Amino acid sequence: MPEKRRLPTLHIIIVGCGKVGITLVEQLSREGHDITVLDINENVVRNVTELYDVMGITGSGVHMQVLREAGLETADIVISVTGSDEINLLCCTIAKKVGKSLVSIARVRNPEYIEELPYLRQQLGIAMIINPDLEAAREIGRIISRPQARSVNAFAKGHAELVRFTIPMGNVLDGKQILTLDRFFSFGYILCAIERNGEVYIPKGTDSLKAGDDITIMAASRDVNKIFTAIGMRTGSLKSCMIIGGGKTSYYLARQLLDQRMDVRIIESDPKRCDELDALLPGATIINGNGSDEQLLKEEGIDAVEAFIALTGIDEENILMTLYAKRIQGLKTITKINRITFNDVIDDLDLGSVVYPKYICAEEITAYVRARRNSIGSNVETLYHMFDNRVEAIEFHIEKGSPVIGIPLMRLKKKDQLLIACINRNGRILFPRGQDTIEAGDGMIVITKHKGFGDASDILL
Amino acid sequence: MRSIIFILGWIMLVLAVLMLLPIATSAVYEETEGLAFAVVAFLSAICGVLLIRTKPATVKFYAKEGLACTALGWIVLSLVGAVPFTLSGEIPSYLDAVFETVSGFTTTGASILRSVEQMSHTTNMWRCFTHWIGGMGILVFLLAVLPMVGGSNMQLMKAESPGPSVGKLVPKVRFTAQLLYGLYVALTILMILLLIAGRMPLYDAICTACGTAGTGGFGIYNDSCASFSPYLQWVITIFMILFGVNFNVYYLIFLRKFRDALRCEELHWYLGIILMAGLLIFRNIAGRFETVEQGLRTVFFQVATIITTTGFSTVDFDLWPTFSKTIIILLMFIGACAGSTGGGTKVSRIAIIGKSFFSYIRSFLHPRAVRKIKFEGKEVETETLRAIFVYYTGVFLIVAVSVLLVSLDGFNFETSFSAVAATFNNIGPGFGMAGPASNYADFSKLSKCVMIFDMLAGRLEVFPVILLLYPRFWREVGMEIYTRRMRSGRGYMDRRRLHNSK
């Protein structure tokens, strides 16, 4: 048994315990960091400290004294995710002035700052500025460019993609054994996970697929479209969409989609906001009205668009509207969920693609923290949570002397519920077979139901 | 519920390990009492291991489980810890043995023994060592050594650590607990060394230091500390006061934040009260002493022993004038600082209710004035304030009912009241029949039971023990077990019974 490397523990201060703050606390505390949480609301702080093993301090993130009490001098990372951009920026600036070696991460969401962000980042010495609305819009954009998929994640610096989609009724894959899939796909790929009736499996060759299964396949980016062609699903991006709600995410998304020459219709209930959007997005059709009005949706041509994107601030409305839109054959639906935590129920609802801005934002930050930790010992490069955190896809950098090097994969004593999905060798994506070996310098992508891996050797029994 | 059983298992296992100390002592002094300890430790370890095997998937504690687990843990600890006393025949009555053990773990120091000098070294070592364990708390110890991943176990620490609002020193519960025990061990060792420097034998030094560190008060001599040299008495006085200080202060000192440490408001109140009480008593009884040094030493020793709720004595303060005795009774209820090893109702609570009292009076002058109560430079949360008032109501109720029950024994009021006050506040000696020169042996069985309850309620700060007496709590526990049985399909008989009753 190779000696396990002990991962360094980072001292992280999280300012602001909103949706993103809590999600961050949950993810980072599970990874074993020392976390101190700051919020001005004492009730929120009490809640967090009761749920998670973290220290809570009531106070403002821009007060020197409060920050010192939270241990600013010894902190490695300060993450400011309060509701106010200005507080976040100020907090990070102060933190940076005190602790020269710490890194600070701020959430800034006001579109007015977006042009200044690179300048602000440089001048204020902030390591990372994250905009959850923009990130959510980008994710939605990725989904629209691969409309068959429910979600798309990039690995190996974009060389490989992890696509998740549902097998439609009557598809060629229905009832096929996994071993026989090679007949359809003439390129490298690997089937990573199957979700059936709310359970997630890491598949074995003898398992067979069924219509309605949610499957996750990893392939090189250029081959992803071939997957869909091979199994007879249409490819190519969409031409028109309807967006409900005219918030920040809608704005970023519309801008992106308009650039791709898509036909964009936005339904927004606030007339003032409609005027603003009209000025900001010259190419889009802005409709003033209530998206939960069935007549209006019909009138504005819900039957005629290819994608329906529910982005209002009220989750319940988004879900209902999507369920309505789902009744139209072939309509691609995307739902944004901000707040609701009943993930299992939402999964069961068959909403099509669901986007959680808080997870996207927290995931980005967590990935940064991992990279930070990486520089002190761990060699995780990317990590994605799939199926509501039940499965992790991790990209490891293999260093010299790692115990996994040089052993044919079929003889590697791996843990259960774990799959070596692919190997990134100098930008080439390999889908390994039993005789292949892992070499130093490779990037190894592992799919697993285990949690908290920090080193490539963790995959061994 | 399974989390609680799991923790109880660990408590029994740890108890077995801790019993190695008296077993070792008996080996050194070649006494036979160690055998009783060995038997109990062995059985306790077996029970512990069996219970630990029921480990649930996640060990998670909400407020309810945390409180219940703490109370049950302490009861198990006391019941098992008492067995060797009876088994070895040194305390023939099991009730008396339980009283003595509870008195030990809760750091009370009230004894039913008429003469401790007749006890074996083994037994005396165990008596003093229970103080040391109880001082910082067994669950805090468990949290420090058990790697419990997932979830927060803060509820356990909150339920066991004294004080109105329990915070962490560092983000993780485990390291907080380790730090607390680290500081505790360091201070104890320092004290043992200083006692040895005063020519105290090693055995006596360990026992005395354990008794002081836990602010317990079991002595190994019948006259407690009266026969010790002035140097030793001063050392004990100073360390009693030190162990009554909030351990956060030591952590700050450990971090070299001396200014922050000295700024601690509770510390000012605490030292202020000690100084005031000491000088008032000294003025009252100065005529009784030959030298000023002897007077100051005696007075401050008693003040320290009472306010930190230790319970050693160098003089029979039952013979003092009423004014001094009243001050002592008041000190009993004030107690030590929050986050220390001492008992009582805690200086910080007294300070906060004092402040809120005056703030209320002021509101008559300016009904609309906004005035938040501040403590340690921070606003006191409304929830904390409410908890403090509820706590005092609980204290009042328990003390009132206990005095009523103890008074059935027919002793005078001074005896009954001070006995309850001294046990509830975990001090030890009271006045009259319960005074420093006598012991609790003559109380009736009922009174002993009442006082056992008082000691536990006082150490765990009322709520955990009250929860166990609250019928609704048990109803819910029963409901939970029932529902789980039905769900898991094991409740076939239950379902049939239900079916038949319809």
Tab-separated table of C-alpha atoms in Angstrom, chain A residues 11 13 64 67-76 78 94-95 98-99 102:
chain	number	residue	atom	x	y	z
A	11	HIS	CA	-7.645	28.320	6.051
A	13	ILE	CA	-12.659	32.840	5.134
A	64	MET	CA	-10.868	45.209	9.905
A	67	LEU	CA	-11.761	40.176	9.650
A	68	ARG	CA	-8.894	39.932	12.102
A	69	GLU	CA	-11.085	37.996	14.488
A	70	ALA	CA	-11.801	35.613	11.640
A	71	GLY	CA	-8.047	35.034	11.436
A	72	LEU	CA	-7.162	37.135	8.419
A	73	GLU	CA	-3.462	36.975	9.288
A	74	THR	CA	-3.350	33.215	8.902
A	75	ALA	CA	-5.888	32.890	6.106
A	76	ASP	CA	-4.906	31.422	2.743
A	78	VAL	CA	-10.720	34.975	1.311
A	94	ILE	CA	-8.735	45.028	2.514
A	95	ALA	CA	-7.898	41.362	2.874
A	98	VAL	CA	-3.339	42.742	5.228
A	99	GLY	CA	-2.300	39.338	4.041
A	102	LEU	CA	-3.399	35.282	0.584
